[in-house]
mmCIF file with all atom_site columns, C-alpha atoms in Angstrom:
data_model
loop_
_atom_site.group_PDB
_atom_site.id
_atom_site.type_symbol
_atom_site.label_atom_id
_atom_site.label_alt_id
_atom_site.label_comp_id
_atom_site.label_asym_id
_atom_site.label_entity_id
_atom_site.label_seq_id
_atom_site.pdbx_PDB_ins_code
_atom_site.Cartn_x
_atom_site.Cartn_y
_atom_site.Cartn_z
_atom_site.occupancy
_atom_site.B_iso_or_equiv
_atom_site.pdbx_formal_charge
_atom_site.auth_seq_id
_atom_site.auth_comp_id
_atom_site.auth_asym_id
_atom_site.auth_atom_id
_atom_site.pdbx_PDB_model_num
ATOM 1   C CA . MET A 1 1   ? -16.645 -10.764 -4.400  1.00 66.00 ? 1   MET A CA 1
ATOM 2   C CA . LYS A 1 2   ? -15.840 -13.506 -1.127  1.00 73.00 ? 2   LYS A CA 1
ATOM 3   C CA . LYS A 1 3   ? -11.759 -12.485 -1.730  1.00 81.00 ? 3   LYS A CA 1
ATOM 4   C CA . TYR A 1 4   ? -12.196 -9.370  -1.437  1.00 84.00 ? 4   TYR A CA 1
ATOM 5   C CA . VAL A 1 5   ? -12.692 -9.308  2.005   1.00 87.00 ? 5   VAL A CA 1
ATOM 6   C CA . LEU A 1 6   ? -9.242  -10.676 2.598   1.00 88.00 ? 6   LEU A CA 1
ATOM 7   C CA . PHE A 1 7   ? -8.011  -7.530  1.139   1.00 88.00 ? 7   PHE A CA 1
ATOM 8   C CA . LEU A 1 8   ? -9.856  -5.499  3.371   1.00 86.00 ? 8   LEU A CA 1
ATOM 9   C CA . PRO A 1 9   ? -7.915  -4.899  6.776   1.00 86.00 ? 9   PRO A CA 1
ATOM 10  C CA . GLY A 1 10  ? -4.762  -4.084  4.424   1.00 85.00 ? 10  GLY A CA 1
ATOM 11  C CA . LEU A 1 11  ? -6.855  -1.482  2.410   1.00 83.00 ? 11  LEU A CA 1
ATOM 12  C CA . LEU A 1 12  ? -8.744  0.421   5.806   1.00 83.00 ? 12  LEU A CA 1
ATOM 13  C CA . PHE A 1 13  ? -5.051  0.053   8.054   1.00 83.00 ? 13  PHE A CA 1
ATOM 14  C CA . PRO A 1 14  ? -3.698  3.445   6.207   1.00 79.00 ? 14  PRO A CA 1
ATOM 15  C CA . TYR A 1 15  ? -7.119  5.336   6.704   1.00 79.00 ? 15  TYR A CA 1
ATOM 16  C CA . PHE A 1 16  ? -7.543  4.149   10.070  1.00 81.00 ? 16  PHE A CA 1
ATOM 17  C CA . LEU A 1 17  ? -4.070  5.743   10.872  1.00 76.00 ? 17  LEU A CA 1
ATOM 18  C CA . ILE A 1 18  ? -5.206  8.756   9.432   1.00 74.00 ? 18  ILE A CA 1
ATOM 19  C CA . PHE A 1 19  ? -8.180  9.122   11.120  1.00 77.00 ? 19  PHE A CA 1
ATOM 20  C CA . SER A 1 20  ? -6.676  7.903   13.951  1.00 76.00 ? 20  SER A CA 1
ATOM 21  C CA . ILE A 1 21  ? -5.377  11.317  14.996  1.00 68.00 ? 21  ILE A CA 1
ATOM 22  C CA . MET A 1 22  ? -8.605  12.847  14.572  1.00 71.00 ? 22  MET A CA 1
ATOM 23  C CA . LEU A 1 23  ? -10.551 10.571  16.981  1.00 71.00 ? 23  LEU A CA 1
ATOM 24  C CA . SER A 1 24  ? -8.268  10.654  19.669  1.00 67.00 ? 24  SER A CA 1
ATOM 25  C CA . GLU A 1 25  ? -8.870  14.227  19.471  1.00 65.00 ? 25  GLU A CA 1
ATOM 26  C CA . ILE A 1 26  ? -12.530 13.897  20.174  1.00 69.00 ? 26  ILE A CA 1
ATOM 27  C CA . GLY A 1 27  ? -11.447 12.002  23.241  1.00 67.00 ? 27  GLY A CA 1
ATOM 28  C CA . ILE A 1 28  ? -10.996 8.420   22.328  1.00 70.00 ? 28  ILE A CA 1
ATOM 29  C CA . GLY A 1 29  ? -8.275  7.030   24.523  1.00 72.00 ? 29  GLY A CA 1
ATOM 30  C CA . LEU A 1 30  ? -4.884  6.246   23.076  1.00 72.00 ? 30  LEU A CA 1
ATOM 31  C CA . LYS A 1 31  ? -4.302  2.745   24.596  1.00 78.00 ? 31  LYS A CA 1
ATOM 32  C CA . ILE A 1 32  ? -7.909  2.046   22.411  1.00 81.00 ? 32  ILE A CA 1
ATOM 33  C CA . LEU A 1 33  ? -6.601  3.137   19.465  1.00 79.00 ? 33  LEU A CA 1
ATOM 34  C CA . ILE A 1 34  ? -2.885  1.313   19.423  1.00 81.00 ? 34  ILE A CA 1
ATOM 35  C CA . VAL A 1 35  ? -4.789  -1.506  20.405  1.00 85.00 ? 35  VAL A CA 1
ATOM 36  C CA . ILE A 1 36  ? -7.001  -1.205  17.236  1.00 84.00 ? 36  ILE A CA 1
ATOM 37  C CA . THR A 1 37  ? -4.013  0.022   15.169  1.00 83.00 ? 37  THR A CA 1
ATOM 38  C CA . VAL A 1 38  ? -2.113  -3.236  16.044  1.00 86.00 ? 38  VAL A CA 1
ATOM 39  C CA . MET A 1 39  ? -5.212  -5.866  15.632  1.00 89.00 ? 39  MET A CA 1
ATOM 40  C CA . LEU A 1 40  ? -5.687  -4.390  12.636  1.00 87.00 ? 40  LEU A CA 1
ATOM 41  C CA . PHE A 1 41  ? -2.028  -4.247  11.821  1.00 88.00 ? 41  PHE A CA 1
ATOM 42  C CA . ILE A 1 42  ? -1.653  -8.407  12.252  1.00 91.00 ? 42  ILE A CA 1
ATOM 43  C CA . SER A 1 43  ? -5.193  -8.923  10.329  1.00 91.00 ? 43  SER A CA 1
ATOM 44  C CA . ALA A 1 44  ? -3.929  -7.253  7.660   1.00 89.00 ? 44  ALA A CA 1
ATOM 45  C CA . LEU A 1 45  ? -0.436  -9.157  7.181   1.00 90.00 ? 45  LEU A CA 1
ATOM 46  C CA . LEU A 1 46  ? -1.810  -12.222 7.670   1.00 92.00 ? 46  LEU A CA 1
ATOM 47  C CA . CYS A 1 47  ? -4.365  -12.043 4.997   1.00 91.00 ? 47  CYS A CA 1
ATOM 48  C CA . VAL A 1 48  ? -1.567  -10.980 2.596   1.00 91.00 ? 48  VAL A CA 1
ATOM 49  C CA . LEU A 1 49  ? 0.344   -13.942 3.612   1.00 93.00 ? 49  LEU A CA 1
ATOM 50  C CA . TYR A 1 50  ? -2.427  -15.780 3.394   1.00 93.00 ? 50  TYR A CA 1
ATOM 51  C CA . VAL A 1 51  ? -3.359  -14.691 -0.641  1.00 92.00 ? 51  VAL A CA 1
ATOM 52  C CA . MET A 1 52  ? 0.295   -14.750 -1.027  1.00 92.00 ? 52  MET A CA 1
ATOM 53  C CA . ARG A 1 53  ? 0.539   -18.409 -0.443  1.00 92.00 ? 53  ARG A CA 1
ATOM 54  C CA . ALA A 1 54  ? -2.689  -18.975 -2.499  1.00 91.00 ? 54  ALA A CA 1
ATOM 55  C CA . VAL A 1 55  ? -1.377  -17.709 -5.313  1.00 90.00 ? 55  VAL A CA 1
ATOM 56  C CA . LEU A 1 56  ? 2.186   -19.303 -5.509  1.00 90.00 ? 56  LEU A CA 1
ATOM 57  C CA . LYS A 1 57  ? 0.550   -22.780 -4.347  1.00 89.00 ? 57  LYS A CA 1
ATOM 58  C CA . ASN A 1 58  ? -1.576  -21.816 -7.478  1.00 86.00 ? 58  ASN A CA 1
ATOM 59  C CA . GLN A 1 59  ? -4.689  -21.892 -5.480  1.00 88.00 ? 59  GLN A CA 1
ATOM 60  C CA . TRP A 1 60  ? -5.633  -18.403 -6.612  1.00 87.00 ? 60  TRP A CA 1
ATOM 61  C CA . ASP A 1 61  ? -5.885  -17.538 -9.875  1.00 83.00 ? 61  ASP A CA 1
ATOM 62  C CA . ALA A 1 62  ? -3.246  -14.851 -10.615 1.00 84.00 ? 62  ALA A CA 1
ATOM 63  C CA . GLY A 1 63  ? -5.616  -12.975 -13.289 1.00 84.00 ? 63  GLY A CA 1
ATOM 64  C CA . GLU A 1 64  ? -8.308  -12.647 -11.151 1.00 85.00 ? 64  GLU A CA 1
ATOM 65  C CA . THR A 1 65  ? -5.405  -11.700 -7.997  1.00 87.00 ? 65  THR A CA 1
ATOM 66  C CA . GLY A 1 66  ? -4.408  -9.324  -9.933  1.00 87.00 ? 66  GLY A CA 1
ATOM 67  C CA . ARG A 1 67  ? -7.485  -7.979  -11.290 1.00 88.00 ? 67  ARG A CA 1
ATOM 68  C CA . ILE A 1 68  ? -8.316  -7.405  -7.739  1.00 88.00 ? 68  ILE A CA 1
ATOM 69  C CA . VAL A 1 69  ? -5.440  -6.127  -6.496  1.00 89.00 ? 69  VAL A CA 1
ATOM 70  C CA . PHE A 1 70  ? -5.660  -3.124  -9.518  1.00 88.00 ? 70  PHE A CA 1
ATOM 71  C CA . VAL A 1 71  ? -9.254  -2.357  -8.490  1.00 87.00 ? 71  VAL A CA 1
ATOM 72  C CA . LEU A 1 72  ? -8.396  -1.721  -5.165  1.00 85.00 ? 72  LEU A CA 1
ATOM 73  C CA . LYS A 1 73  ? -4.872  0.425   -6.263  1.00 83.00 ? 73  LYS A CA 1
ATOM 74  C CA . CYS A 1 74  ? -7.168  2.038   -7.738  1.00 84.00 ? 74  CYS A CA 1
ATOM 75  C CA . CYS A 1 75  ? -9.528  2.888   -4.705  1.00 80.00 ? 75  CYS A CA 1
ATOM 76  C CA . GLN A 1 76  ? -5.885  3.798   -3.103  1.00 76.00 ? 76  GLN A CA 1
ATOM 77  C CA . PHE A 1 77  ? -4.868  6.058   -6.035  1.00 76.00 ? 77  PHE A CA 1
ATOM 78  C CA . PRO A 1 78  ? -6.573  9.511   -4.855  1.00 75.00 ? 78  PRO A CA 1
ATOM 79  C CA . LEU A 1 79  ? -5.156  8.652   -1.260  1.00 71.00 ? 79  LEU A CA 1
ATOM 80  C CA . GLY A 1 80  ? -2.199  8.793   -2.115  1.00 70.00 ? 80  GLY A CA 1
ATOM 81  C CA . ILE A 1 81  ? -1.855  11.857  -4.354  1.00 74.00 ? 81  ILE A CA 1
ATOM 82  C CA . CYS A 1 82  ? -3.555  13.433  -0.992  1.00 72.00 ? 82  CYS A CA 1
ATOM 83  C CA . MET A 1 83  ? -0.827  12.126  1.067   1.00 68.00 ? 83  MET A CA 1
ATOM 84  C CA . THR A 1 84  ? 1.587   13.921  -0.843  1.00 69.00 ? 84  THR A CA 1
ATOM 85  C CA . PHE A 1 85  ? -0.071  16.961  -0.662  1.00 73.00 ? 85  PHE A CA 1
ATOM 86  C CA . PHE A 1 86  ? -0.564  16.749  2.631   1.00 69.00 ? 86  PHE A CA 1
ATOM 87  C CA . GLU A 1 87  ? 2.911   16.011  3.494   1.00 66.00 ? 87  GLU A CA 1
ATOM 88  C CA . ALA A 1 88  ? 3.953   18.612  1.953   1.00 69.00 ? 88  ALA A CA 1
ATOM 89  C CA . VAL A 1 89  ? 1.620   21.405  4.281   1.00 70.00 ? 89  VAL A CA 1
ATOM 90  C CA . ILE A 1 90  ? 2.005   19.774  7.542   1.00 66.00 ? 90  ILE A CA 1
ATOM 91  C CA . VAL A 1 91  ? 6.485   20.007  6.586   1.00 64.00 ? 91  VAL A CA 1
ATOM 92  C CA . TRP A 1 92  ? 5.549   23.759  5.008   1.00 70.00 ? 92  TRP A CA 1
ATOM 93  C CA . VAL A 1 93  ? 3.463   24.293  8.463   1.00 65.00 ? 93  VAL A CA 1
ATOM 94  C CA . ILE A 1 94  ? 5.912   22.749  10.805  1.00 61.00 ? 94  ILE A CA 1
ATOM 95  C CA . ILE A 1 95  ? 8.927   25.128  9.498   1.00 62.00 ? 95  ILE A CA 1
ATOM 96  C CA . LYS A 1 96  ? 6.286   28.470  9.645   1.00 64.00 ? 96  LYS A CA 1
ATOM 97  C CA . MET A 1 97  ? 6.160   27.592  13.040  1.00 59.00 ? 97  MET A CA 1
ATOM 98  C CA . ASN A 1 98  ? 9.585   26.398  14.310  1.00 54.00 ? 98  ASN A CA 1
ATOM 99  C CA . TRP A 1 99  ? 10.949  29.865  12.268  1.00 54.00 ? 99  TRP A CA 1
ATOM 100 C CA . GLY A 1 100 ? 7.866   32.099  11.929  1.00 50.00 ? 100 GLY A CA 1
ATOM 101 C CA . VAL A 1 101 ? 7.237   32.253  15.908  1.00 49.00 ? 101 VAL A CA 1
ATOM 102 C CA . GLU A 1 102 ? 9.335   34.791  18.197  1.00 46.00 ? 102 GLU A CA 1
ATOM 103 C CA . ARG A 1 103 ? 11.078  32.263  21.115  1.00 49.00 ? 103 ARG A CA 1
ATOM 104 C CA . ASP A 1 104 ? 12.362  32.538  24.058  1.00 49.00 ? 104 ASP A CA 1
ATOM 105 C CA . ILE A 1 105 ? 15.783  30.245  22.717  1.00 49.00 ? 105 ILE A CA 1
ATOM 106 C CA . THR A 1 106 ? 18.662  29.748  21.627  1.00 53.00 ? 106 THR A CA 1
ATOM 107 C CA . THR A 1 107 ? 19.717  29.288  17.973  1.00 63.00 ? 107 THR A CA 1
ATOM 108 C CA . ALA A 1 108 ? 20.610  25.597  18.650  1.00 62.00 ? 108 ALA A CA 1
ATOM 109 C CA . GLU A 1 109 ? 17.678  25.108  20.411  1.00 63.00 ? 109 GLU A CA 1
ATOM 110 C CA . THR A 1 110 ? 15.909  26.185  17.825  1.00 65.00 ? 110 THR A CA 1
ATOM 111 C CA . VAL A 1 111 ? 17.212  23.768  15.214  1.00 64.00 ? 111 VAL A CA 1
ATOM 112 C CA . MET A 1 112 ? 16.776  21.160  17.508  1.00 70.00 ? 112 MET A CA 1
ATOM 113 C CA . LEU A 1 113 ? 13.075  21.419  17.815  1.00 69.00 ? 113 LEU A CA 1
ATOM 114 C CA . TYR A 1 114 ? 12.640  21.842  14.496  1.00 66.00 ? 114 TYR A CA 1
ATOM 115 C CA . CYS A 1 115 ? 14.974  18.769  13.000  1.00 69.00 ? 115 CYS A CA 1
ATOM 116 C CA . PHE A 1 116 ? 13.030  16.715  15.976  1.00 72.00 ? 116 PHE A CA 1
ATOM 117 C CA . SER A 1 117 ? 9.216   17.806  14.516  1.00 68.00 ? 117 SER A CA 1
ATOM 118 C CA . VAL A 1 118 ? 10.451  17.473  11.400  1.00 68.00 ? 118 VAL A CA 1
ATOM 119 C CA . LEU A 1 119 ? 11.286  13.992  11.517  1.00 71.00 ? 119 LEU A CA 1
ATOM 120 C CA . LEU A 1 120 ? 8.659   12.977  12.631  1.00 70.00 ? 120 LEU A CA 1
ATOM 121 C CA . ALA A 1 121 ? 6.446   14.086  10.794  1.00 68.00 ? 121 ALA A CA 1
ATOM 122 C CA . LEU A 1 122 ? 8.165   12.638  7.931   1.00 70.00 ? 122 LEU A CA 1
ATOM 123 C CA . PHE A 1 123 ? 8.457   9.322   10.186  1.00 73.00 ? 123 PHE A CA 1
ATOM 124 C CA . TYR A 1 124 ? 4.411   9.400   10.421  1.00 70.00 ? 124 TYR A CA 1
ATOM 125 C CA . PHE A 1 125 ? 3.877   9.692   6.753   1.00 71.00 ? 125 PHE A CA 1
ATOM 126 C CA . VAL A 1 126 ? 6.542   6.958   6.057   1.00 73.00 ? 126 VAL A CA 1
ATOM 127 C CA . VAL A 1 127 ? 4.617   4.723   8.344   1.00 74.00 ? 127 VAL A CA 1
ATOM 128 C CA . LEU A 1 128 ? 1.640   5.490   6.466   1.00 73.00 ? 128 LEU A CA 1
ATOM 129 C CA . ASN A 1 129 ? 3.556   5.581   2.800   1.00 72.00 ? 129 ASN A CA 1
ATOM 130 C CA . LEU A 1 130 ? 3.985   1.832   3.313   1.00 76.00 ? 130 LEU A CA 1
ATOM 131 C CA . ALA A 1 131 ? 0.624   0.940   4.506   1.00 75.00 ? 131 ALA A CA 1
ATOM 132 C CA . CYS A 1 132 ? -0.488  2.359   1.375   1.00 74.00 ? 132 CYS A CA 1
ATOM 133 C CA . THR A 1 133 ? 1.683   0.199   -0.744  1.00 81.00 ? 133 THR A CA 1
ATOM 134 C CA . ILE A 1 134 ? 2.738   -2.891  1.435   1.00 85.00 ? 134 ILE A CA 1
ATOM 135 C CA . PHE A 1 135 ? -0.519  -4.725  2.195   1.00 87.00 ? 135 PHE A CA 1
ATOM 136 C CA . LEU A 1 136 ? -1.649  -4.268  -1.606  1.00 86.00 ? 136 LEU A CA 1
ATOM 137 C CA . GLY A 1 137 ? 2.136   -4.815  -2.862  1.00 88.00 ? 137 GLY A CA 1
ATOM 138 C CA . MET A 1 138 ? 2.809   -7.812  -1.669  1.00 91.00 ? 138 MET A CA 1
ATOM 139 C CA . PRO A 1 139 ? 0.197   -9.814  -3.275  1.00 91.00 ? 139 PRO A CA 1
ATOM 140 C CA . ALA A 1 140 ? 1.043   -7.672  -6.477  1.00 90.00 ? 140 ALA A CA 1
ATOM 141 C CA . LEU A 1 141 ? 4.475   -9.508  -5.782  1.00 91.00 ? 141 LEU A CA 1
ATOM 142 C CA . ALA A 1 142 ? 2.944   -12.876 -6.166  1.00 91.00 ? 142 ALA A CA 1
ATOM 143 C CA . CYS A 1 143 ? 1.258   -12.435 -9.323  1.00 90.00 ? 143 CYS A CA 1
ATOM 144 C CA . VAL A 1 144 ? 5.123   -11.191 -10.680 1.00 91.00 ? 144 VAL A CA 1
ATOM 145 C CA . ILE A 1 145 ? 6.630   -14.248 -8.515  1.00 91.00 ? 145 ILE A CA 1
ATOM 146 C CA . TRP A 1 146 ? 3.805   -16.393 -10.264 1.00 89.00 ? 146 TRP A CA 1
ATOM 147 C CA . ALA A 1 147 ? 4.744   -15.036 -13.803 1.00 87.00 ? 147 ALA A CA 1
ATOM 148 C CA . LYS A 1 148 ? 8.022   -15.119 -13.868 1.00 88.00 ? 148 LYS A CA 1
ATOM 149 C CA . ARG A 1 149 ? 7.845   -18.665 -12.775 1.00 87.00 ? 149 ARG A CA 1
ATOM 150 C CA . ASN A 1 150 ? 5.358   -19.454 -15.965 1.00 83.00 ? 150 ASN A CA 1
ATOM 151 C CA . GLY A 1 151 ? 7.815   -17.530 -18.210 1.00 83.00 ? 151 GLY A CA 1
ATOM 152 C CA . LEU A 1 152 ? 5.647   -14.670 -19.008 1.00 83.00 ? 152 LEU A CA 1
ATOM 153 C CA . LEU A 1 153 ? 8.246   -12.149 -17.197 1.00 85.00 ? 153 LEU A CA 1
ATOM 154 C CA . THR A 1 154 ? 12.510  -11.902 -18.026 1.00 86.00 ? 154 THR A CA 1
ATOM 155 C CA . LYS A 1 155 ? 14.414  -11.576 -14.666 1.00 88.00 ? 155 LYS A CA 1
ATOM 156 C CA . LYS A 1 156 ? 14.768  -8.009  -15.336 1.00 89.00 ? 156 LYS A CA 1
ATOM 157 C CA . GLU A 1 157 ? 10.886  -7.533  -15.739 1.00 88.00 ? 157 GLU A CA 1
ATOM 158 C CA . MET A 1 158 ? 10.318  -9.496  -12.637 1.00 90.00 ? 158 MET A CA 1
ATOM 159 C CA . VAL A 1 159 ? 12.764  -6.680  -10.678 1.00 91.00 ? 159 VAL A CA 1
ATOM 160 C CA . CYS A 1 160 ? 11.285  -3.680  -12.393 1.00 91.00 ? 160 CYS A CA 1
ATOM 161 C CA . TYR A 1 161 ? 7.501   -4.963  -12.180 1.00 90.00 ? 161 TYR A CA 1
ATOM 162 C CA . GLY A 1 162 ? 8.459   -5.836  -8.386  1.00 90.00 ? 162 GLY A CA 1
ATOM 163 C CA . VAL A 1 163 ? 9.516   -3.201  -7.215  1.00 90.00 ? 163 VAL A CA 1
ATOM 164 C CA . GLY A 1 164 ? 7.305   -0.926  -9.347  1.00 88.00 ? 164 GLY A CA 1
ATOM 165 C CA . SER A 1 165 ? 4.142   -2.541  -7.216  1.00 87.00 ? 165 SER A CA 1
ATOM 166 C CA . PHE A 1 166 ? 5.215   -0.698  -4.350  1.00 86.00 ? 166 PHE A CA 1
ATOM 167 C CA . VAL A 1 167 ? 5.762   2.517   -5.312  1.00 81.00 ? 167 VAL A CA 1
ATOM 168 C CA . ASN A 1 168 ? 2.752   4.588   -4.281  1.00 75.00 ? 168 ASN A CA 1
ATOM 169 C CA . CYS A 1 169 ? 0.937   5.841   -7.032  1.00 74.00 ? 169 CYS A CA 1
ATOM 170 C CA . ILE A 1 170 ? 2.606   4.384   -9.689  1.00 81.00 ? 170 ILE A CA 1
ATOM 171 C CA . ASP A 1 171 ? 2.247   1.118   -8.531  1.00 83.00 ? 171 ASP A CA 1
ATOM 172 C CA . VAL A 1 172 ? -0.988  1.197   -10.681 1.00 85.00 ? 172 VAL A CA 1
ATOM 173 C CA . PHE A 1 173 ? 0.474   1.397   -13.797 1.00 86.00 ? 173 PHE A CA 1
ATOM 174 C CA . PHE A 1 174 ? 2.936   -1.594  -12.748 1.00 86.00 ? 174 PHE A CA 1
ATOM 175 C CA . VAL A 1 175 ? -0.203  -3.591  -11.623 1.00 87.00 ? 175 VAL A CA 1
ATOM 176 C CA . ARG A 1 176 ? -2.180  -2.810  -15.226 1.00 87.00 ? 176 ARG A CA 1
ATOM 177 C CA . ALA A 1 177 ? 0.812   -3.431  -17.320 1.00 86.00 ? 177 ALA A CA 1
ATOM 178 C CA . LEU A 1 178 ? 1.182   -6.853  -15.552 1.00 86.00 ? 178 LEU A CA 1
ATOM 179 C CA . LEU A 1 179 ? -2.568  -7.765  -16.157 1.00 86.00 ? 179 LEU A CA 1
ATOM 180 C CA . LYS A 1 180 ? -2.116  -7.313  -19.699 1.00 83.00 ? 180 LYS A CA 1
ATOM 181 C CA . LYS A 1 181 ? 0.901   -10.003 -19.860 1.00 79.00 ? 181 LYS A CA 1
ATOM 182 C CA . LEU A 1 182 ? -1.170  -12.346 -17.405 1.00 80.00 ? 182 LEU A CA 1
ATOM 183 C CA . LYS A 1 183 ? -4.155  -12.062 -19.764 1.00 75.00 ? 183 LYS A CA 1
ATOM 184 C CA . ALA A 1 184 ? -2.825  -13.523 -22.891 1.00 66.00 ? 184 ALA A CA 1
ATOM 185 C CA . VAL A 1 185 ? -1.796  -16.674 -20.762 1.00 62.00 ? 185 VAL A CA 1
ATOM 186 C CA . PHE A 1 186 ? -5.157  -17.063 -19.642 1.00 60.00 ? 186 PHE A CA 1
ATOM 187 C CA . ASP A 1 187 ? -6.763  -16.266 -22.982 1.00 55.00 ? 187 ASP A CA 1
ATOM 188 C CA . VAL A 1 188 ? -4.691  -19.233 -24.401 1.00 46.00 ? 188 VAL A CA 1
ATOM 189 C CA . THR A 1 189 ? -5.657  -21.471 -21.272 1.00 44.00 ? 189 THR A CA 1
ATOM 190 C CA . LYS A 1 190 ? -8.915  -20.936 -21.874 1.00 48.00 ? 190 LYS A CA 1
ATOM 191 C CA . ASP A 1 191 ? -9.363  -21.470 -25.699 1.00 46.00 ? 191 ASP A CA 1
ATOM 192 C CA . ILE A 1 192 ? -6.928  -24.927 -25.352 1.00 39.00 ? 192 ILE A CA 1
ATOM 193 C CA . LEU A 1 193 ? -9.679  -25.922 -22.253 1.00 38.00 ? 193 LEU A CA 1
ATOM 194 C CA . ASN A 1 194 ? -12.426 -24.790 -24.465 1.00 47.00 ? 194 ASN A CA 1
ATOM 195 C CA . ALA A 1 195 ? -11.046 -26.863 -27.536 1.00 46.00 ? 195 ALA A CA 1
ATOM 196 C CA . ASN A 1 196 ? -10.273 -29.793 -25.563 1.00 41.00 ? 196 ASN A CA 1
ATOM 197 C CA . SER A 1 197 ? -13.619 -29.536 -24.172 1.00 46.00 ? 197 SER A CA 1
ATOM 198 C CA . ASP A 1 198 ? -15.599 -29.323 -27.402 1.00 48.00 ? 198 ASP A CA 1
ATOM 199 C CA . ALA A 1 199 ? -13.314 -32.487 -28.606 1.00 47.00 ? 199 ALA A CA 1
#
């Protein structure tokens, strides 16, 4: 259970990005929100790097780490779906706001305002998507590298699982498939250890 604590900053970071907009609306200062965001980002990054190092140095069980990542990715799965829907709604609202309202400006200015609004919204959601995938994708990537080192994955499979671990929503299925491969080797190892202890 203690290992889950190291994943909490990365799990909470995308949610904080969402709620920071609401918090700014109720009077919390922008500087305070930026400081909290930066601190949460740094702590999440440091925790993730520690987990990756522990897996690659065989200090953490890769199978157990994979299970933790899978559970947390399942928790983030609804957020990923909601974000995709929210992105579409925001872009649609921006389009309606910029093109559906009568303005006393030239067509060129309208196009520039429209492009800037869309790019700003998309940039925010790209950052949000990255936050959702990178902090849980990196530990999953460490498990993939560990599996390749121990002959559980081919080079092509390693690339496939590695990339899949960073694709929002789909990453859950890639981690699940990786867990099956990891489970096979740990079951064999457990049987060998049990046989040696009986002997």
